[in-house]
Amino acid sequence: MSSSASSAASALPGAPFVAYGAGQLQVEQVTLSELAQQHGTPLFVYSQASILAALAAYQRGLAGRNALICYAMKANSSLAILRLLADAGCGFDIVSVGELERALAAGATPSKIIFSGIGKTRAEMRRALEVGIGCFNVESMAELDVLNEVAQASGRVAPISIRVNPNVDAKTHPYISTGLRGNKFGIGHEQALQAYRHAASLPGLRVQGIDCHIGSQITDSAPYLEAMDRILDLVTQIEAAGIRIHHIDFGGGLGIDYNGDTPPRADDLWHELLARVDARGFADRQIVIEPGRSLVGNAGVCVTEVLYLKPGEQKNFCIVDAAMNDLPRPALYEAFHRIVPLVEATGAATVYDVVGPVCESGDWLGRDRALNVQAGDRLAVLSAGAYCMSMASNYNTRPRAAEVLVDGAQSRVIRQRETVQDLWRTETP
Ligand code: LLP
């Protein structure tokens, strides 16, 4: 067994920088039991090398291109993660003024920020214009008009793309599928040309590009290729109408391995997609992408302690100190996350539902898991880098967990555990 968790041979599936070294689970070269001892549980731990390796796959795929990787920060918006990605050259895809201020606080370059979302307020538009963001991804005709008004009133011109809904089935969970006609996102493919004509006629707007995002946790390249074909058809039509499309924003959505999933590698996918772009004569256009989960998802684990074992007639429960407020994906999407012990176990296993202390039957982290555990042992919930801390809540008046970033043999706390007093700081009894 290698002592370095970054050795590919011993890495756990779906956790490329997590491995057992001398029977102890490590993130890179840091032992998780030691971090749990020092900082308590539940504790999110992220591997910097894992995030940078995931980014490198995109950078390889887009090498030699005029391209901008805008990290979809909703996946994990902790400042240290944002700073890491900003320092590595990323821009950001934001969906609220809160995310805008967070990105700026982490050192983002405003011109590398794009603003997505169907419900931008006037105040959000004003602030984004004031700091000089790179582009607004506009999602409706009504939004075009409001943005035009806001831009004119502030004496600025808003750079825009129109998010087109290509009506492609991303074949993912219905809650995170966004590119179908019945979804609330984007402007229908059929109305897109008309929307571009309208945008081009408004003095407060400057057409910059085209945008689409068809869903999340996509594990097959076919929907991407279909969406790209449809978008390129539109670019041809829009440019025939005399409106130049400077960039093609192709959204995010690439899946990760949660449970044996086999998404294409980012570099392979982009090799295929760029072949289509080039074949259609658009090789000179800037490519913008908005990956979230695929940059951070497999880089994070959540360490939790077993509080009680509760054998039952129908089910055995393993009750842990992390819950749906920390890890909401199983409760929301019946999502699967691998769960492994921090100390490698060899004896006989029992099948448990791993559940949190929150007062809902929906508060489970894993069902029917074979584990050899005792109260006081610690477990790691894998692939917890995306859409876990960023969706965490204080339900049941539970303070949010602490976060640690690992770099090689070094680790540092990037978010302190909330105190219970923090939770009512803004309230009046
Ligand atoms: N761009 C737009 C406009 C988006 O709406 C999203 C994600 C992304 C990019 C990034 O997608 P990604 O590369 O992360 O798949 N909470 C859910 C996922 C919600 C995704 C929302 N939009 C989950 O835990 O599975």
Short mmCIF file of C-alpha atoms and ligand atoms in Angstrom, two decimals:
data_model
loop_
_atom_site.label_atom_id
_atom_site.label_comp_id
_atom_site.label_asym_id
_atom_site.label_seq_id
_atom_site.Cartn_x
_atom_site.Cartn_y
_atom_site.Cartn_z
CA MET A 1 0.00 0.00 0.00
CA SER A 2 1.40 3.36 -1.01
CA SER A 3 1.73 5.98 1.68
CA SER A 4 0.77 8.68 -0.79
CA ALA A 5 -2.93 8.90 -1.52
CA SER A 6 -2.22 10.56 -4.86
CA SER A 7 -0.89 7.29 -6.21
CA ALA A 8 -3.42 6.24 -8.84
CA ALA A 9 -3.03 2.54 -8.01
CA SER A 10 -4.54 2.83 -4.55
CA ALA A 11 -7.02 5.67 -5.13
CA LEU A 12 -10.64 4.89 -4.30
CA PRO A 13 -13.14 4.81 -7.16
CA GLY A 14 -14.69 8.24 -7.65
CA ALA A 15 -12.09 9.84 -5.38
CA PRO A 16 -8.85 10.13 -7.34
CA PHE A 17 -6.82 11.69 -4.50
CA VAL A 18 -8.29 9.65 -1.65
CA ALA A 19 -6.73 6.32 -0.67
CA TYR A 20 -5.84 4.10 2.27
CA GLY A 21 -2.24 4.38 3.40
CA ALA A 22 -1.25 1.93 6.15
CA GLY A 23 -4.95 1.24 6.72
CA GLN A 24 -5.83 4.93 7.26
CA LEU A 25 -7.88 6.94 4.78
CA GLN A 26 -5.92 9.90 3.41
CA VAL A 27 -6.68 12.87 1.22
CA GLU A 28 -3.43 13.40 -0.66
CA GLN A 29 -0.89 12.87 2.15
CA VAL A 30 -3.09 13.97 5.04
CA THR A 31 -4.74 11.39 7.29
CA LEU A 32 -8.44 12.05 7.76
CA SER A 33 -8.61 10.65 11.32
CA GLU A 34 -6.09 13.29 12.38
CA LEU A 35 -8.11 16.07 10.76
CA ALA A 36 -11.29 14.78 12.43
CA GLN A 37 -9.51 14.65 15.78
CA GLN A 38 -8.28 18.21 15.36
CA HIS A 39 -11.32 19.89 13.85
CA GLY A 40 -14.28 17.71 14.84
CA THR A 41 -17.03 16.30 12.64
CA PRO A 42 -18.91 16.67 10.37
CA LEU A 43 -15.95 17.98 8.39
CA PHE A 44 -15.58 18.61 4.68
CA VAL A 45 -12.10 17.96 3.33
CA TYR A 46 -11.06 18.89 -0.21
CA SER A 47 -8.03 17.91 -2.27
CA GLN A 48 -6.45 20.83 -4.09
CA ALA A 49 -4.58 18.49 -6.45
CA SER A 50 -7.86 16.82 -7.38
CA ILE A 51 -9.50 20.14 -8.29
CA LEU A 52 -6.48 21.24 -10.33
CA ALA A 53 -6.31 17.86 -12.10
CA ALA A 54 -9.99 18.14 -13.05
CA LEU A 55 -9.37 21.66 -14.34
CA ALA A 56 -6.33 20.47 -16.28
CA ALA A 57 -8.50 18.02 -18.24
CA TYR A 58 -10.60 20.95 -19.51
CA GLN A 59 -7.48 23.03 -20.15
CA ARG A 60 -6.02 20.19 -22.25
CA GLY A 61 -9.29 19.83 -24.16
CA LEU A 62 -9.35 23.55 -24.96
CA ALA A 63 -5.59 24.04 -25.43
CA GLY A 64 -4.63 26.41 -28.21
CA ARG A 65 -8.12 27.93 -28.29
CA ASN A 66 -9.50 31.25 -27.34
CA ALA A 67 -11.41 29.78 -24.41
CA LEU A 68 -12.66 30.82 -20.99
CA ILE A 69 -13.50 28.36 -18.22
CA CYS A 70 -16.10 29.97 -15.97
CA TYR A 71 -16.43 27.80 -12.87
CA ALA A 72 -20.13 27.45 -11.95
CA MET A 73 -19.57 28.51 -8.36
CA LYS A 74 -22.95 27.28 -7.13
CA ALA A 75 -21.28 23.85 -6.94
CA ASN A 76 -19.00 24.99 -4.12
CA SER A 77 -18.65 28.67 -3.40
CA SER A 78 -16.23 28.61 -0.48
CA LEU A 79 -13.79 31.49 -0.87
CA ALA A 80 -10.64 29.35 -0.84
CA ILE A 81 -11.98 27.14 -3.63
CA LEU A 82 -12.87 30.24 -5.65
CA ARG A 83 -9.44 31.75 -5.07
CA LEU A 84 -7.73 28.52 -6.11
CA LEU A 85 -9.66 28.49 -9.38
CA ALA A 86 -9.26 32.24 -9.98
CA ASP A 87 -5.50 31.88 -9.51
CA ALA A 88 -5.55 29.00 -12.01
CA GLY A 89 -7.06 31.38 -14.60
CA CYS A 90 -10.77 30.61 -14.26
CA GLY A 91 -13.62 33.02 -14.59
CA PHE A 92 -16.92 32.38 -12.84
CA ASP A 93 -20.50 31.61 -13.77
CA ILE A 94 -22.73 33.32 -11.22
CA VAL A 95 -26.47 33.29 -10.59
CA SER A 96 -26.96 35.97 -7.92
CA VAL A 97 -25.45 39.18 -6.61
CA GLY A 98 -24.37 37.13 -3.60
CA GLU A 99 -22.27 34.94 -5.85
CA LEU A 100 -20.96 38.06 -7.61
CA GLU A 101 -19.75 39.60 -4.34
CA ARG A 102 -18.28 36.26 -3.22
CA ALA A 103 -16.37 35.87 -6.48
CA LEU A 104 -15.03 39.43 -6.21
CA ALA A 105 -14.07 38.85 -2.57
CA ALA A 106 -12.07 35.82 -3.71
CA GLY A 107 -10.19 37.87 -6.30
CA ALA A 108 -12.15 37.16 -9.49
CA THR A 109 -11.57 39.32 -12.56
CA PRO A 110 -14.95 40.98 -13.32
CA SER A 111 -14.57 40.68 -17.11
CA LYS A 112 -14.29 36.90 -16.67
CA ILE A 113 -17.64 36.67 -14.88
CA ILE A 114 -20.83 35.63 -16.65
CA PHE A 115 -24.24 36.03 -15.08
CA SER A 116 -26.76 33.21 -15.65
CA GLY A 117 -30.22 32.65 -14.20
CA ILE A 118 -33.85 33.27 -15.10
CA GLY A 119 -34.70 35.75 -12.33
CA LYS A 120 -32.10 38.50 -12.19
CA THR A 121 -33.36 41.57 -10.34
CA ARG A 122 -32.75 45.14 -11.47
CA ALA A 123 -30.47 45.68 -8.49
CA GLU A 124 -28.43 42.62 -9.45
CA MET A 125 -28.16 43.87 -13.03
CA ARG A 126 -27.04 47.32 -11.86
CA ARG A 127 -24.31 45.94 -9.64
CA ALA A 128 -23.07 43.55 -12.33
CA LEU A 129 -22.91 46.42 -14.85
CA GLU A 130 -21.15 48.65 -12.31
CA VAL A 131 -18.33 46.15 -11.73
CA GLY A 132 -18.05 45.40 -15.45
CA ILE A 133 -18.91 41.71 -15.76
CA GLY A 134 -18.11 39.93 -19.02
CA CYS A 135 -21.57 38.85 -20.10
CA PHE A 136 -25.19 38.42 -19.06
CA ASN A 137 -26.78 35.14 -20.14
CA VAL A 138 -30.31 36.35 -20.78
CA GLU A 139 -33.08 33.80 -20.39
CA SER A 140 -36.29 35.54 -21.60
CA MET A 141 -37.61 38.30 -23.88
CA ALA A 142 -38.81 40.21 -20.82
CA GLU A 143 -35.33 40.10 -19.30
CA LEU A 144 -33.85 41.58 -22.51
CA ASP A 145 -36.11 44.61 -22.11
CA VAL A 146 -35.43 45.09 -18.41
CA LEU A 147 -31.67 44.74 -18.86
CA ASN A 148 -31.80 47.26 -21.70
CA GLU A 149 -33.63 49.73 -19.44
CA VAL A 150 -31.26 49.21 -16.52
CA ALA A 151 -28.19 49.55 -18.74
CA GLN A 152 -29.46 52.74 -20.37
CA ALA A 153 -30.39 54.26 -17.03
CA SER A 154 -26.86 53.64 -15.77
CA GLY A 155 -25.24 54.92 -18.97
CA ARG A 156 -23.75 51.55 -19.84
CA VAL A 157 -24.10 48.92 -22.52
CA ALA A 158 -24.72 45.38 -21.32
CA PRO A 159 -22.87 42.57 -23.10
CA ILE A 160 -25.30 39.70 -23.62
CA SER A 161 -25.72 36.14 -24.76
CA ILE A 162 -29.10 34.55 -25.10
CA ARG A 163 -29.49 31.23 -23.37
CA VAL A 164 -31.12 28.99 -25.91
CA ASN A 165 -33.02 25.94 -24.87
CA PRO A 166 -31.99 23.38 -27.51
CA ASN A 167 -34.71 20.87 -26.56
CA VAL A 168 -32.24 18.06 -25.98
CA ASP A 169 -32.75 15.32 -23.40
CA ALA A 170 -29.68 15.23 -21.14
CA LYS A 171 -30.91 11.89 -19.69
CA THR A 172 -30.25 12.91 -16.12
CA HIS A 173 -32.39 13.38 -12.98
CA PRO A 174 -35.50 15.43 -13.89
CA TYR A 175 -34.67 18.08 -11.23
CA ILE A 176 -31.31 18.81 -12.86
CA SER A 177 -32.30 18.45 -16.52
CA THR A 178 -32.62 21.92 -18.01
CA GLY A 179 -32.49 21.74 -21.82
CA LEU A 180 -35.97 20.38 -22.59
CA ARG A 181 -38.89 22.38 -23.96
CA GLY A 182 -40.82 21.89 -20.73
CA ASN A 183 -38.05 23.38 -18.54
CA LYS A 184 -38.16 26.94 -17.22
CA PHE A 185 -34.73 27.77 -18.65
CA GLY A 186 -33.67 29.67 -21.75
CA ILE A 187 -35.48 30.85 -24.85
CA GLY A 188 -36.88 28.17 -27.17
CA HIS A 189 -34.82 27.27 -30.19
CA GLU A 190 -37.65 28.46 -32.45
CA GLN A 191 -37.84 31.92 -30.84
CA ALA A 192 -34.09 32.42 -30.65
CA LEU A 193 -33.59 34.26 -33.94
CA GLN A 194 -36.41 36.67 -33.15
CA ALA A 195 -34.92 37.24 -29.68
CA TYR A 196 -31.52 38.04 -31.21
CA ARG A 197 -33.11 40.48 -33.67
CA HIS A 198 -34.86 42.18 -30.78
CA ALA A 199 -31.67 42.28 -28.68
CA ALA A 200 -29.69 43.77 -31.57
CA SER A 201 -32.26 46.57 -31.86
CA LEU A 202 -31.93 47.65 -28.21
CA PRO A 203 -29.39 50.43 -27.61
CA GLY A 204 -28.54 49.30 -24.06
CA LEU A 205 -27.45 45.83 -25.18
CA ARG A 206 -24.50 44.50 -27.18
CA VAL A 207 -24.82 40.97 -28.52
CA GLN A 208 -21.74 39.04 -27.54
CA GLY A 209 -22.50 35.35 -27.80
CA ILE A 210 -24.87 32.45 -27.54
CA ASP A 211 -25.37 30.23 -24.51
CA CYS A 212 -26.86 26.89 -23.59
CA HIS A 213 -26.74 24.51 -20.63
CA ILE A 214 -28.69 21.29 -20.93
CA GLY A 215 -28.45 19.80 -17.46
CA SER A 216 -26.17 18.39 -14.82
CA GLN A 217 -24.53 15.02 -14.03
CA ILE A 218 -24.53 14.14 -17.74
CA THR A 219 -22.61 10.90 -18.29
CA ASP A 220 -22.95 10.47 -22.05
CA SER A 221 -21.50 12.63 -24.83
CA ALA A 222 -24.49 12.13 -27.19
CA PRO A 223 -26.74 14.89 -25.73
CA TYR A 224 -23.80 17.31 -25.80
CA LEU A 225 -23.08 16.59 -29.46
CA GLU A 226 -26.74 16.99 -30.36
CA ALA A 227 -26.97 20.28 -28.45
CA MET A 228 -23.80 21.56 -30.14
CA ASP A 229 -25.22 20.78 -33.58
CA ARG A 230 -28.40 22.66 -32.76
CA ILE A 231 -26.52 25.64 -31.36
CA LEU A 232 -24.24 25.81 -34.41
CA ASP A 233 -27.33 25.74 -36.69
CA LEU A 234 -28.56 28.77 -34.82
CA VAL A 235 -25.23 30.60 -34.99
CA THR A 236 -25.38 30.19 -38.77
CA GLN A 237 -28.91 31.60 -38.89
CA ILE A 238 -28.20 34.48 -36.52
CA GLU A 239 -25.08 35.52 -38.40
CA ALA A 240 -27.00 35.32 -41.71
CA ALA A 241 -29.28 37.94 -40.14
CA GLY A 242 -26.22 40.17 -39.69
CA ILE A 243 -25.64 39.63 -35.97
CA ARG A 244 -22.12 38.50 -35.10
CA ILE A 245 -21.74 35.78 -32.44
CA HIS A 246 -18.33 36.28 -30.81
CA HIS A 247 -18.50 33.47 -28.31
CA ILE A 248 -20.21 30.13 -27.87
CA ASP A 249 -21.00 29.39 -24.21
CA PHE A 250 -21.74 25.72 -23.90
CA GLY A 251 -22.63 25.60 -20.21
CA GLY A 252 -21.54 22.90 -17.80
CA GLY A 253 -23.10 19.64 -16.77
CA LEU A 254 -20.41 17.01 -17.18
CA GLY A 255 -21.02 14.23 -14.68
CA ILE A 256 -18.70 12.57 -12.18
CA ASP A 257 -18.33 9.05 -10.80
CA TYR A 258 -20.64 8.68 -7.80
CA ASN A 259 -21.47 4.99 -8.20
CA GLY A 260 -19.58 3.53 -11.11
CA ASP A 261 -20.73 6.29 -13.48
CA THR A 262 -18.50 6.60 -16.54
CA PRO A 263 -18.77 10.13 -17.94
CA PRO A 264 -16.48 11.04 -20.84
CA ARG A 265 -13.25 12.76 -19.84
CA ALA A 266 -13.42 16.53 -20.28
CA ASP A 267 -10.55 16.55 -22.78
CA ASP A 268 -12.07 13.76 -24.88
CA LEU A 269 -15.48 15.40 -24.87
CA TRP A 270 -14.04 18.74 -25.97
CA HIS A 271 -11.98 17.09 -28.65
CA GLU A 272 -15.23 15.79 -30.15
CA LEU A 273 -17.16 19.02 -29.63
CA LEU A 274 -14.45 21.23 -31.13
CA ALA A 275 -14.30 18.99 -34.19
CA ARG A 276 -17.94 19.96 -34.82
CA VAL A 277 -17.28 23.65 -34.19
CA ASP A 278 -14.38 23.61 -36.64
CA ALA A 279 -16.23 21.59 -39.29
CA ARG A 280 -18.94 24.24 -39.32
CA GLY A 281 -16.46 27.07 -39.82
CA PHE A 282 -16.52 28.55 -36.32
CA ALA A 283 -12.98 27.67 -35.24
CA ASP A 284 -12.19 31.33 -34.53
CA ARG A 285 -14.99 31.86 -31.99
CA GLN A 286 -14.26 32.07 -28.31
CA ILE A 287 -15.46 29.01 -26.38
CA VAL A 288 -16.88 29.65 -22.92
CA ILE A 289 -17.81 26.82 -20.56
CA GLU A 290 -19.46 26.70 -17.14
CA PRO A 291 -18.39 23.48 -15.40
CA GLY A 292 -19.23 23.11 -11.72
CA ARG A 293 -19.54 19.58 -10.37
CA SER A 294 -16.85 18.08 -12.61
CA LEU A 295 -14.22 20.45 -11.16
CA VAL A 296 -14.90 19.92 -7.48
CA GLY A 297 -17.27 16.99 -6.93
CA ASN A 298 -14.81 14.12 -6.68
CA ALA A 299 -12.31 16.31 -4.80
CA GLY A 300 -14.27 16.44 -1.55
CA VAL A 301 -15.24 14.07 1.25
CA CYS A 302 -17.39 14.64 4.31
CA VAL A 303 -16.07 13.00 7.46
CA THR A 304 -18.70 11.99 9.98
CA GLU A 305 -18.69 10.07 13.28
CA VAL A 306 -20.91 7.11 14.10
CA LEU A 307 -23.06 8.08 17.09
CA TYR A 308 -25.19 4.95 17.53
CA LEU A 309 -25.87 1.61 15.95
CA LYS A 310 -29.54 0.74 16.06
CA PRO A 311 -30.45 -2.76 14.97
CA GLY A 312 -34.03 -3.12 13.80
CA GLU A 313 -36.46 -5.76 12.64
CA GLN A 314 -36.50 -4.58 9.06
CA LYS A 315 -33.45 -2.36 8.92
CA ASN A 316 -30.29 -1.68 10.83
CA PHE A 317 -29.49 1.97 11.26
CA CYS A 318 -26.07 3.52 11.53
CA ILE A 319 -26.72 6.95 13.00
CA VAL A 320 -23.99 9.49 12.21
CA ASP A 321 -23.39 13.12 13.11
CA ALA A 322 -23.75 14.43 9.53
CA ALA A 323 -27.27 14.87 8.20
CA MET A 324 -29.40 16.09 5.32
CA ASN A 325 -28.60 19.66 6.31
CA ASP A 326 -24.90 18.94 5.55
CA LEU A 327 -25.39 16.49 2.67
CA PRO A 328 -28.74 17.28 1.06
CA ARG A 329 -28.29 15.35 -2.20
CA PRO A 330 -29.65 11.95 -1.06
CA ALA A 331 -32.76 13.56 0.46
CA LEU A 332 -33.32 15.80 -2.59
CA TYR A 333 -32.47 13.52 -5.51
CA GLU A 334 -32.08 10.09 -3.90
CA ALA A 335 -28.46 10.57 -4.89
CA PHE A 336 -25.85 7.91 -4.19
CA HIS A 337 -22.59 8.75 -2.41
CA ARG A 338 -20.08 6.05 -1.54
CA ILE A 339 -19.46 5.73 2.22
CA VAL A 340 -16.21 4.21 3.52
CA PRO A 341 -14.58 3.90 6.96
CA LEU A 342 -11.60 6.10 7.87
CA VAL A 343 -9.80 3.05 9.22
CA GLU A 344 -9.74 0.19 6.77
CA ALA A 345 -11.91 -2.61 8.16
CA THR A 346 -11.62 -6.29 7.36
CA GLY A 347 -14.06 -8.16 9.68
CA ALA A 348 -17.65 -9.18 8.98
CA ALA A 349 -19.91 -6.39 7.74
CA THR A 350 -23.53 -5.63 8.61
CA VAL A 351 -25.93 -3.91 6.23
CA TYR A 352 -27.06 -0.51 7.50
CA ASP A 353 -28.96 2.52 6.37
CA VAL A 354 -26.60 5.37 7.22
CA VAL A 355 -28.80 8.16 8.57
CA GLY A 356 -28.43 11.55 10.23
CA PRO A 357 -30.02 12.89 13.41
CA VAL A 358 -32.55 15.17 11.64
CA CYS A 359 -36.20 14.46 12.38
CA GLU A 360 -37.26 13.27 8.93
CA SER A 361 -37.23 9.83 7.35
CA GLY A 362 -35.77 11.57 4.28
CA ASP A 363 -32.62 12.23 6.30
CA TRP A 364 -30.47 9.40 5.02
CA LEU A 365 -26.98 9.48 3.53
CA GLY A 366 -26.80 5.94 2.19
CA ARG A 367 -29.10 2.94 2.08
CA ASP A 368 -28.21 -0.72 2.47
CA ARG A 369 -24.50 -0.21 3.01
CA ALA A 370 -22.31 -3.09 4.20
CA LEU A 371 -20.12 -1.68 6.98
CA ASN A 372 -18.05 -3.05 9.81
CA VAL A 373 -18.46 -0.20 12.30
CA GLN A 374 -18.86 0.63 15.97
CA ALA A 375 -20.09 3.78 17.69
CA GLY A 376 -17.22 6.28 17.74
CA ASP A 377 -15.80 5.13 14.39
CA ARG A 378 -15.60 7.63 11.61
CA LEU A 379 -16.81 7.36 8.02
CA ALA A 380 -16.14 9.38 4.89
CA VAL A 381 -18.94 10.23 2.48
CA LEU A 382 -17.21 10.44 -0.90
CA SER A 383 -17.75 12.74 -3.89
CA ALA A 384 -19.00 15.44 -1.54
CA GLY A 385 -17.13 18.39 -3.09
CA ALA A 386 -20.06 19.67 -5.17
CA TYR A 387 -23.55 20.74 -4.14
CA CYS A 388 -23.08 19.68 -0.53
CA MET A 389 -21.65 22.58 1.50
CA SER A 390 -23.10 25.05 -1.01
CA MET A 391 -26.57 23.61 -0.40
CA ALA A 392 -26.12 23.02 3.32
CA SER A 393 -28.71 24.52 5.64
CA ASN A 394 -29.22 25.10 9.34
CA TYR A 395 -32.31 22.88 9.56
CA ASN A 396 -32.86 21.61 13.11
CA THR A 397 -30.64 24.53 14.23
CA ARG A 398 -27.57 22.60 13.23
CA PRO A 399 -24.47 24.73 12.63
CA ARG A 400 -22.82 24.17 9.27
CA ALA A 401 -19.67 22.04 9.18
CA ALA A 402 -16.07 23.21 8.96
CA GLU A 403 -14.04 22.85 5.77
CA VAL A 404 -10.37 21.96 5.26
CA LEU A 405 -8.32 22.26 2.07
CA VAL A 406 -5.47 19.78 1.63
CA ASP A 407 -2.41 20.47 -0.51
CA GLY A 408 0.06 17.58 -0.45
CA ALA A 409 1.03 17.03 3.17
CA GLN A 410 -0.37 20.43 4.23
CA SER A 411 -3.90 21.26 5.32
CA ARG A 412 -5.66 24.43 6.36
CA VAL A 413 -9.09 25.32 7.68
CA ILE A 414 -10.89 27.34 5.00
CA ARG A 415 -14.17 27.66 6.90
CA GLN A 416 -14.64 27.46 10.61
CA ARG A 417 -17.49 25.47 12.03
CA GLU A 418 -20.47 27.71 12.72
CA THR A 419 -21.34 28.20 16.36
CA VAL A 420 -24.93 27.85 17.53
CA GLN A 421 -24.89 31.53 18.46
CA ASP A 422 -24.04 32.37 14.83
CA LEU A 423 -27.39 30.91 13.91
CA TRP A 424 -29.56 33.58 15.56
CA ARG A 425 -27.19 36.52 15.17
CA THR A 426 -29.58 38.33 12.82
CA GLU A 427 -32.78 37.52 14.72
CA THR A 428 -34.81 39.51 17.23
CA PRO A 429 -36.59 37.58 19.97
N1 LLP B 1 -24.42 26.62 -15.80
C1 LLP B 1 -25.71 26.74 -15.44
C2 LLP B 1 -26.52 27.77 -16.08
C3 LLP B 1 -26.24 25.90 -14.45
O1 LLP B 1 -27.52 26.03 -14.11
C4 LLP B 1 -25.42 24.94 -13.83
C5 LLP B 1 -25.95 24.06 -12.78
C6 LLP B 1 -24.09 24.84 -14.24
C7 LLP B 1 -23.62 25.69 -15.24
C8 LLP B 1 -23.13 23.86 -13.64
O2 LLP B 1 -23.52 22.55 -13.87
P1 LLP B 1 -22.55 21.34 -13.42
O3 LLP B 1 -21.32 21.42 -14.27
O4 LLP B 1 -22.26 21.53 -11.99
O5 LLP B 1 -23.36 20.13 -13.68
N2 LLP B 1 -27.85 20.55 -6.94
C9 LLP B 1 -27.82 19.60 -8.04
C10 LLP B 1 -27.19 20.19 -9.28
C11 LLP B 1 -27.86 21.46 -9.74
C12 LLP B 1 -27.21 22.05 -10.98
C13 LLP B 1 -27.76 23.42 -11.26
N3 LLP B 1 -27.16 24.09 -12.37
C14 LLP B 1 -27.10 18.34 -7.58
O6 LLP B 1 -26.66 18.28 -6.44
O7 LLP B 1 -27.01 17.38 -8.33
#
